Coordinates of C-alpha atoms in Angstrom, one line a residue:
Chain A
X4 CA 48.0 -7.4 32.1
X5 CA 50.0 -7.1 34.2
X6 CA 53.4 -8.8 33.8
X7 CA 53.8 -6.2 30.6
X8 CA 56.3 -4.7 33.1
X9 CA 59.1 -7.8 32.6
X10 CA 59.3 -7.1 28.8
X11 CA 59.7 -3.2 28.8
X12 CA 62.8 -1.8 28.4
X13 CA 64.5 -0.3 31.0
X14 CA 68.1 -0.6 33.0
X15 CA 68.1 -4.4 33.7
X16 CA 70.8 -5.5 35.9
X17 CA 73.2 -7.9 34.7
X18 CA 72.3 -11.1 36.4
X19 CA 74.9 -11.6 38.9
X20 CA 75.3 -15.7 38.4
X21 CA 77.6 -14.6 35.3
X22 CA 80.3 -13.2 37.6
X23 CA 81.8 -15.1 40.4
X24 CA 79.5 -17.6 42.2
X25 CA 79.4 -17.0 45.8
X26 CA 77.8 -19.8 48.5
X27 CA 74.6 -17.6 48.6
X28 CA 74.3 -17.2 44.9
X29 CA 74.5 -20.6 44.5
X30 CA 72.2 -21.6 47.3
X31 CA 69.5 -19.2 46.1
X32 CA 70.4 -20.8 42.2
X33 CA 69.6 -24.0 43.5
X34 CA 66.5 -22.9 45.4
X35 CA 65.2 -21.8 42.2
X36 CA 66.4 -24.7 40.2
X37 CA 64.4 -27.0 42.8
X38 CA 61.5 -24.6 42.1
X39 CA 61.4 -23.8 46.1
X40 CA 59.7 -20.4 47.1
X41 CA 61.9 -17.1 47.8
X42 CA 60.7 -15.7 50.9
X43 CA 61.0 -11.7 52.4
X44 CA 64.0 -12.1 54.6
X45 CA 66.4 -15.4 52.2
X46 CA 69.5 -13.8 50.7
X47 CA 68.4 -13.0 46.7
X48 CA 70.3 -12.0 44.2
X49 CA 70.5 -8.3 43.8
X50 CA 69.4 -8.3 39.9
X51 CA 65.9 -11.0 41.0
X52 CA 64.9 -8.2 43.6
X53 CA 65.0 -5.4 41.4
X54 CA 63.1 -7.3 38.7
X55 CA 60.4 -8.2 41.3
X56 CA 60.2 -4.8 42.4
X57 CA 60.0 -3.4 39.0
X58 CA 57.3 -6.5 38.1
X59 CA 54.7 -6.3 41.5
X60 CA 55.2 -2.4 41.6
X61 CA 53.6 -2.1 38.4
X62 CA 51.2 -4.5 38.3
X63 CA 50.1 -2.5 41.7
X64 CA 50.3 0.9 39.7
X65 CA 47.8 -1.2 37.2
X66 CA 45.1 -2.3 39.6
X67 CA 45.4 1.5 41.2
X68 CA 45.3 3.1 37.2
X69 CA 42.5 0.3 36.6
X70 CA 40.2 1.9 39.0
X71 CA 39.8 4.8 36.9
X72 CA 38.2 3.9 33.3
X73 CA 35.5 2.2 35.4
X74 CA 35.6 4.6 38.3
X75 CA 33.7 7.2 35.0
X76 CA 30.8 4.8 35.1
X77 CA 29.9 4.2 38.6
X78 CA 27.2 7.5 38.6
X79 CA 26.6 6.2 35.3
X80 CA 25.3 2.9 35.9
X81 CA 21.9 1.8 34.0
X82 CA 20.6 0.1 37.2
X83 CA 21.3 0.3 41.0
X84 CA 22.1 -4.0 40.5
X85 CA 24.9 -2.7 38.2
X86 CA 25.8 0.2 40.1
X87 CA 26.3 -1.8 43.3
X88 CA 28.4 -4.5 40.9
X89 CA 30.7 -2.0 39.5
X90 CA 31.5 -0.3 42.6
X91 CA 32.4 -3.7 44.0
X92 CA 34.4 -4.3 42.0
X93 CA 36.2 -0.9 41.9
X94 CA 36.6 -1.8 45.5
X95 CA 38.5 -5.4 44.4
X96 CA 40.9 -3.3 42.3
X97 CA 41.8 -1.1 45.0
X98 CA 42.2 -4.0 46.8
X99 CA 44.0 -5.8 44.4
X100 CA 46.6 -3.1 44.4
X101 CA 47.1 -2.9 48.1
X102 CA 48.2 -6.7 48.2
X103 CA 50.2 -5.8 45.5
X104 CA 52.2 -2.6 47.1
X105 CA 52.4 -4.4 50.5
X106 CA 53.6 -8.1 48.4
X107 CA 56.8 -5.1 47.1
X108 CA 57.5 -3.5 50.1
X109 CA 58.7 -7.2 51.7
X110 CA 61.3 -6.6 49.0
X111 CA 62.8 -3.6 50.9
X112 CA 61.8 -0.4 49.2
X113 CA 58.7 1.9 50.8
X114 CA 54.9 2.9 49.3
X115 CA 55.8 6.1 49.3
X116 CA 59.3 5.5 46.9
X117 CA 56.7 3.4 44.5
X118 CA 53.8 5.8 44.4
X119 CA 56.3 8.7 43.4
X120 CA 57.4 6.2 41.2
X121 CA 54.1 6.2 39.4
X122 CA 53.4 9.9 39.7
X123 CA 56.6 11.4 38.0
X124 CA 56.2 8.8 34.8
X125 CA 59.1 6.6 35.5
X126 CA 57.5 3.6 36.6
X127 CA 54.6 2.2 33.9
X128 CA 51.3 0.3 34.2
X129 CA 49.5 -1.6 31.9
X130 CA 48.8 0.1 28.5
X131 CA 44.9 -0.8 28.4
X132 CA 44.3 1.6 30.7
X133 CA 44.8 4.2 28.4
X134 CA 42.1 4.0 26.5
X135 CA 38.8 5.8 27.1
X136 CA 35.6 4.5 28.2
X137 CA 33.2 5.6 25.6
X138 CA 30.1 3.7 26.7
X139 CA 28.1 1.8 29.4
X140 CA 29.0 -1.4 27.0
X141 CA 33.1 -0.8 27.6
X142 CA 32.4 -1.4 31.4
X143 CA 31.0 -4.8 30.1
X144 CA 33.8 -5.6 27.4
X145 CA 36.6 -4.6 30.4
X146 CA 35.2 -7.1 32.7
X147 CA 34.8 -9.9 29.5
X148 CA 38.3 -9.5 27.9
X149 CA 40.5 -6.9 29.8
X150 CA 39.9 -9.1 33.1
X151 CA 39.6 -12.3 31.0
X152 CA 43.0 -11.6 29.3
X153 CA 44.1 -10.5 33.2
X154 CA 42.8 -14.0 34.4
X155 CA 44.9 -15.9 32.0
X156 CA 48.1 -13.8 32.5
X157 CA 47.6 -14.1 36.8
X158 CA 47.3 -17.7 37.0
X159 CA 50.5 -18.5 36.1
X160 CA 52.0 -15.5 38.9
X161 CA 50.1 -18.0 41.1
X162 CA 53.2 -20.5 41.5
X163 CA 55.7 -17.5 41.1
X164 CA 59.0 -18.4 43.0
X165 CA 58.8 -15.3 45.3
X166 CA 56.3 -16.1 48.3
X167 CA 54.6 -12.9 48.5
X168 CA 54.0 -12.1 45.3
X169 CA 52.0 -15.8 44.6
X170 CA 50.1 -15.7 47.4
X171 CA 48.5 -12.0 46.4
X172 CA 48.2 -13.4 43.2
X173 CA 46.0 -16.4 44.5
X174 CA 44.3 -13.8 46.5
X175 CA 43.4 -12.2 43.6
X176 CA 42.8 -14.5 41.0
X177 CA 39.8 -15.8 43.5
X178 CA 38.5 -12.7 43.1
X179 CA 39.0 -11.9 40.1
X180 CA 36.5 -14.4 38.3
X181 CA 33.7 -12.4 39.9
X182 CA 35.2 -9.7 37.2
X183 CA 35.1 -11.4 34.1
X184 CA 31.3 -12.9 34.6
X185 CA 29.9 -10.2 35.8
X186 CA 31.2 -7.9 32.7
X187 CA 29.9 -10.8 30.5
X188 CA 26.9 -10.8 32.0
X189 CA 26.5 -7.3 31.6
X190 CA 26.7 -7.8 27.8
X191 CA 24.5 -10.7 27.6
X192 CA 21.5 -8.7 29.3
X193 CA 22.8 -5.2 26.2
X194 CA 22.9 -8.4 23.6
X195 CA 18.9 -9.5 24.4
X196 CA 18.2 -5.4 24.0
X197 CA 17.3 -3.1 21.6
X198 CA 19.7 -3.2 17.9
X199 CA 21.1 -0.1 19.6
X200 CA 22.4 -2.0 22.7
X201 CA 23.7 -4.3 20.6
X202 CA 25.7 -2.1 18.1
X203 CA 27.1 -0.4 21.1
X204 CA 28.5 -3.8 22.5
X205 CA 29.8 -5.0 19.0
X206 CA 31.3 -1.1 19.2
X207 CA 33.1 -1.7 22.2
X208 CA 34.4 -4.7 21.5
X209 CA 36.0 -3.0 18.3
X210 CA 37.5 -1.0 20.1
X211 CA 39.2 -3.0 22.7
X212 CA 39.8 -6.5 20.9
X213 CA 43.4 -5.4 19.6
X214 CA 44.4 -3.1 22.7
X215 CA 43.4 -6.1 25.2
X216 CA 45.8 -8.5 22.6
X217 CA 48.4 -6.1 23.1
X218 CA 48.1 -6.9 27.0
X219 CA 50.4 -9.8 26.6
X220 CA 53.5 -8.0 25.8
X221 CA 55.4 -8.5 22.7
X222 CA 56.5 -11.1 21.0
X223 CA 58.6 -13.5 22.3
X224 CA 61.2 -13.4 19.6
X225 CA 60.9 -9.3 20.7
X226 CA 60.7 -9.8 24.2
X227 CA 64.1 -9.3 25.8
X228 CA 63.8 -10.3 29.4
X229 CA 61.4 -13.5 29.1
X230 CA 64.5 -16.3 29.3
X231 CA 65.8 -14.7 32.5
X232 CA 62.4 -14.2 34.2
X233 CA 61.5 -17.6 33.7
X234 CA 64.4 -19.5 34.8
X235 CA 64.0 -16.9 38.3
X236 CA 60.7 -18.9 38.3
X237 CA 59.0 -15.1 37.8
X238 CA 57.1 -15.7 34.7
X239 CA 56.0 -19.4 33.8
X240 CA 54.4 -18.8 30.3
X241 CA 55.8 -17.1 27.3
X242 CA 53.6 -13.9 25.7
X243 CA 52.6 -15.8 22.6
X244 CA 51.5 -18.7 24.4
X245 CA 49.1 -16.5 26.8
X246 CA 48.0 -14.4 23.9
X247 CA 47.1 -17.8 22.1
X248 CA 45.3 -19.4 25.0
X249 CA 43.6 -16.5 25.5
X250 CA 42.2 -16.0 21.6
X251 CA 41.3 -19.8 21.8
X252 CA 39.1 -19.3 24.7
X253 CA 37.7 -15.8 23.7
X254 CA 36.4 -17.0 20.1
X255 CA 33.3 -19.3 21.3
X256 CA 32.4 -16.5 24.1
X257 CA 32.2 -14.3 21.1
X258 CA 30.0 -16.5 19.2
X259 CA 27.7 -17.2 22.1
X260 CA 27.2 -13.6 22.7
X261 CA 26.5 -13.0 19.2
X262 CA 29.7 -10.6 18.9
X263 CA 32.2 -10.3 16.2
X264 CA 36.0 -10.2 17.1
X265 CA 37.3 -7.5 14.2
X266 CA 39.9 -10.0 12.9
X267 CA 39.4 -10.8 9.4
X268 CA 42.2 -13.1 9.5
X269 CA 40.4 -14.8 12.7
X270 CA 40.0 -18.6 11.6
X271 CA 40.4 -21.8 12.9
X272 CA 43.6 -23.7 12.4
X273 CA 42.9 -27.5 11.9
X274 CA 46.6 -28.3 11.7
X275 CA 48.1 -26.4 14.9
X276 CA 44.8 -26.7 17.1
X277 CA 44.8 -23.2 17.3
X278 CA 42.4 -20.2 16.2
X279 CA 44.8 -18.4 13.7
X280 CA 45.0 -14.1 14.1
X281 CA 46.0 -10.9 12.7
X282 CA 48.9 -8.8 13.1
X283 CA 48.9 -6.7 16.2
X284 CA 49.9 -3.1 15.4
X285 CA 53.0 -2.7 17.5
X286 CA 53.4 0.9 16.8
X287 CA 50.5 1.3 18.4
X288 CA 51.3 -0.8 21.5
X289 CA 55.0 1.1 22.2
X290 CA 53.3 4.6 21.7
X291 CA 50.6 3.7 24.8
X292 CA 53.6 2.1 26.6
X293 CA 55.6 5.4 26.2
X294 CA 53.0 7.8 26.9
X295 CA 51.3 9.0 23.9
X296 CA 47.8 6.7 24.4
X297 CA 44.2 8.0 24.2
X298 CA 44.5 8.7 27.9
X299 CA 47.6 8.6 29.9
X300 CA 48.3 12.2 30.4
X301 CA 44.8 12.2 32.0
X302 CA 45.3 9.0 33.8
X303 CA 48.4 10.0 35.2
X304 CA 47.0 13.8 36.2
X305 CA 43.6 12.1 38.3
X306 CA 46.2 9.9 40.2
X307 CA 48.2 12.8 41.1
X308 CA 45.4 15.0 42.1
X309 CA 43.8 12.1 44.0
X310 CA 47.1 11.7 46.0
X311 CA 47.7 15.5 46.3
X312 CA 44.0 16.2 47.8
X313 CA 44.4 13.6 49.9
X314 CA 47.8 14.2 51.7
X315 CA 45.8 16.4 54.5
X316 CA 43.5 13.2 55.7
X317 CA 46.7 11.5 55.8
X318 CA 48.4 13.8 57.4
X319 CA 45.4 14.8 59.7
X320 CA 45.2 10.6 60.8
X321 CA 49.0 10.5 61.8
X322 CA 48.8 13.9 64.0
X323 CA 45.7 12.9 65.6
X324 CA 47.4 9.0 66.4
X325 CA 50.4 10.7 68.0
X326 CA 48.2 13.2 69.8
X327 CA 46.5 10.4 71.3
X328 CA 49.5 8.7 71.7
X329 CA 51.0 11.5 74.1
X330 CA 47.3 11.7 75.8
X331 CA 47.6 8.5 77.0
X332 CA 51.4 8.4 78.1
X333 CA 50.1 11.4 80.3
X334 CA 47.7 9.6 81.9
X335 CA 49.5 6.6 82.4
X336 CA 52.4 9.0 84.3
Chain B
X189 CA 55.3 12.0 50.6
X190 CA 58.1 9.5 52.3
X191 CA 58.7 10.8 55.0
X192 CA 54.8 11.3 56.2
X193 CA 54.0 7.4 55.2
X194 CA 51.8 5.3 57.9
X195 CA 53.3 2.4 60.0
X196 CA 52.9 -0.6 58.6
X197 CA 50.7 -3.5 60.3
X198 CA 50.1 -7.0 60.0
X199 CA 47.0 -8.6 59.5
X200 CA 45.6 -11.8 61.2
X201 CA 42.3 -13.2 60.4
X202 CA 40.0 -16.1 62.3
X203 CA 38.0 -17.7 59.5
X204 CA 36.0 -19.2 61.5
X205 CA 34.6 -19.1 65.1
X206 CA 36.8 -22.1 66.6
X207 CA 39.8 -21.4 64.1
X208 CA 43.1 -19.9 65.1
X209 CA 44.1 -16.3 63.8
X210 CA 46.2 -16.9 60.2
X211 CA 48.2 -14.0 58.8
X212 CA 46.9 -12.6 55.9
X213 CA 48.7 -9.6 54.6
X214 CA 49.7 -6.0 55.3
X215 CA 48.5 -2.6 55.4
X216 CA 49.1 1.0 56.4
X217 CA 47.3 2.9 58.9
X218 CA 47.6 5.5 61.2
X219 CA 46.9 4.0 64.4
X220 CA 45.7 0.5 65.7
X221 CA 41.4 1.0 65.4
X222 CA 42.0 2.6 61.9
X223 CA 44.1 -0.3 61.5
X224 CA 41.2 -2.8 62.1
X225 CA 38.6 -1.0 60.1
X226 CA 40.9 -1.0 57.1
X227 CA 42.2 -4.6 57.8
X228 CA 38.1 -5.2 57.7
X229 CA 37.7 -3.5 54.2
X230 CA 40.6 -5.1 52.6
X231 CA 40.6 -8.5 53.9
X232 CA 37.3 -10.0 54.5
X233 CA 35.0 -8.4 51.7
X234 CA 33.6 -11.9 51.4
X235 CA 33.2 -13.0 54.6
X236 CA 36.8 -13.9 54.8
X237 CA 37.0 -13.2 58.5
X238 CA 34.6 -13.3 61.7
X239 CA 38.0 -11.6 64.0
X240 CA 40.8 -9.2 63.1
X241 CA 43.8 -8.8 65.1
X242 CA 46.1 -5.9 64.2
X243 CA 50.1 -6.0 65.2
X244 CA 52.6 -3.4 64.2
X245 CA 55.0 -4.6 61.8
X246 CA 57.7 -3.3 63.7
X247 CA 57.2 -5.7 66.9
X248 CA 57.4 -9.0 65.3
X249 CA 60.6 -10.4 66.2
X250 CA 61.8 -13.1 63.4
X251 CA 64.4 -15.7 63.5
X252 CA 66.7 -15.3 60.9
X253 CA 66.8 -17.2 57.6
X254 CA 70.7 -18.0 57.7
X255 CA 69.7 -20.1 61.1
X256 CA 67.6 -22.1 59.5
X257 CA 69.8 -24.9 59.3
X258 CA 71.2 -24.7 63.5
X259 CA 67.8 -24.4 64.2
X260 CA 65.8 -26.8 62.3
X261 CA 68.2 -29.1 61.4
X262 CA 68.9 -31.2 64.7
X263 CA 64.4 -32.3 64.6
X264 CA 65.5 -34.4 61.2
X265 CA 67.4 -37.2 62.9
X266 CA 64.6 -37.7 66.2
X267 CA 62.2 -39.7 64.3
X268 CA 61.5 -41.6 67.8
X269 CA 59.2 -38.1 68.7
X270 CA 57.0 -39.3 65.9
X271 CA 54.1 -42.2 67.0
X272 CA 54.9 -44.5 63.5
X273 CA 58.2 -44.9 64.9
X274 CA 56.9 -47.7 67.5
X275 CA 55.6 -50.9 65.5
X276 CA 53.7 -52.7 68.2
X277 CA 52.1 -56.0 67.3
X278 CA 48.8 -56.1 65.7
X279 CA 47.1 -57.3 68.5
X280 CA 47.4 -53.8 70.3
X281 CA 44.6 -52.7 67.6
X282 CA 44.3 -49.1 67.6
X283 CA 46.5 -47.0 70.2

């Protein structure tokens, strides 16, 4: 989802290793080059830290945003099974995100400097998380292809050259099988229903199919950072190849759950081995990214209201902890 | 928001009753106990963990990357510390 971060625009600075090469610069490009790991405290080059902030911050922001499309349902739930599912895994995302934050602040900048980030617009999360969750069958089609399509872009994060960052990504991607299978299973139990159930899950999956194909950024021929994130050992596997991998494995699910993928031009390829697809509608994709989605001005307003409300319990934790604190030195004196 | 952030702590987990503690990640928290009940939330949702120890980020004391080489360095050439080292006849059997 979650690596759509590497292809947006924004100021990208000039990778030093074009200007002079000093001993550290080329120690580190050798590191890389011997795909060794990057860890919290080695010299890095100034231009592969940024990136990595800019990368694990939002795909933090992401798992935080995620919470809230599903966060709707959890009152909502048809059956205590599937409430006590869904707020499980609402709990995984949050988790997910702490990982995350903590895997960016060994990079040198602070929660708080990312979380503002979010808050005043200039750092992004995924787009998918703009769209609304009309239905009970959405919670089902997130966990099927929004984590599916999450699965297949994580895996690869797994052997990413910075240390942190690939072991909160095998963290993760552990736990975020539990995601996809359970949404699946959700839709299995809607697809033996009534014709109502049914035409609510094909609904959903409408909906979502191009938005979750959008989740694999751009192009590659459009995608302007991918050549210097993967020889940093950042990202491993180009857009197109992940968006391909992912239709190939997504079109027998479909068929089994007796679901079809809105795609008219959805056919198998004899020749490249491949399931063959539409076009994606781009406009679409770089209006979400920039802020004009279904959702984002909402999304964005529940995060901020959620961090506003809670500043007092924050607050309230650190005066008590230094209150003990001093009650403590006294009695020690 | 900055300025009011919680410490930072890190988190060691025993697995398993007869393992050693392993790090695990990082969290914020107020103080040590709220430290541990987060640390509990966070890290062993699936029975990750049967002991938590807490330590503030701020007391580990690290040696430095750039040492690496004065420090590690010098155990590369004492291959005699290892027990293949020693190629005792066959008759010695195991030892």
């Amino acid at each position: 989802m979650y690596t759509q971060a590497i292809d947006l625009p924004g100021k990208e600075p000039k990778p030093e290793s074009a200007g002079e090469q000093t001993p550290d610069q080329t120690r580190f490009d050798a590191k890389l080059a011997a795909d060794e790991k990057i860890e919290p405290r080695d010299w890095m080059a100034e231009a592969y830290r940024k990136t990595l902030v800019r990368q694990i911050s939002q795909h933090a922001h992401s798992e935080i945003v995620g919470m809230l499309p599903e966060g709707n349902w959890i009152t909502r739930a048809p059956s205590l099974k599937r409430k006590t599912i869904l707020l499980a895994k609402v709990q995984d995302e949050a988790g997910h995100g702490l990982y995350l934050y903590a895997a960016a602040e060994t990079l040198g900048v602070s929660r708080g400097e990312l979380v503002d980030a979010l808050h005043s617009g200039k750092a992004k999360y995924s787009s998918i998380f703009n769209y609304p969750t009309l239905t009970w069958a959405d919670i089902g089609v997130i966990g099927w292809l929004v984590d599916g399509a999450a699965i297949m872009n994580q895996i690869p994060l797994c052997r990413c050259s910075y240390g942190p960052y690939a072991r909160a990504m095998i963290r993760i991607c552990k736990e975020e099988s539990f995601h996809m299978r359970q949404g699946y299973d959700a839709l299995l139990a809607m697809m033996r229903g009534t014709p109502a159930q049914r035409a609510m899950v094909q609904d959903a999956v409408n909906r979502w199919w191009w938005p979750v194909l959008m989740m694999f950024g751009p192009h590659d021929r459009d995608s302007q950072h991918t050549g210097q994130a993967m020889k940093w050992g950042i990202k491993r596997i180009s857009n197109d190849d992940l968006r391909q991998k992912f239709v190939d494995a997504t079109v027998p699910q479909a068929e089994l759950l007796g679901v079809k993928l809105p795609d008219p031009a959805l056919k198998w390829n004899a020749e490249r081995g491949h399931f063959d697809f539409g076009a994606i509608d781009w406009e679409e994709f770089w209006r979400v990214v920039n802020g004009d989605g279904p959702c984002n001005r909402e999304r964005l307003a529940t995060r901020v209201r959620a961090c506003d409300e809670g500043r007092w319990v924050r607050d309230a934790a650190l005066a008590y902890a230094a209150k003990r604190r001093a009650r403590e030195a006294k009695q020690a004196a | 928001m900055a300025q009011n952030e919680w410490p930072l702590w890190e988190v060691f987990i025993r697995s398993k009753q007869g393992l050693e503690h392993k790090h695990c990640g990082s969290l914020h928290a107020a103080d040590a106990k709220q430290a541990v009940q987060m640390a509990r939330d966070v890290y062993t949702r699936r029975q990750e963990g049967v002991s938590i120890w807490v330590v503030p980020s701020a007391a580990i004391t690290a040696s430095n990357p750039d040492d690496r080489a004065e420090l590690f360095d010098p155990m590369a050439d004492k291959i005699y510390r290892h027990p293949t080292f020693y190629e005792l006849p066959d008759e010695v059997k195991h030892m």
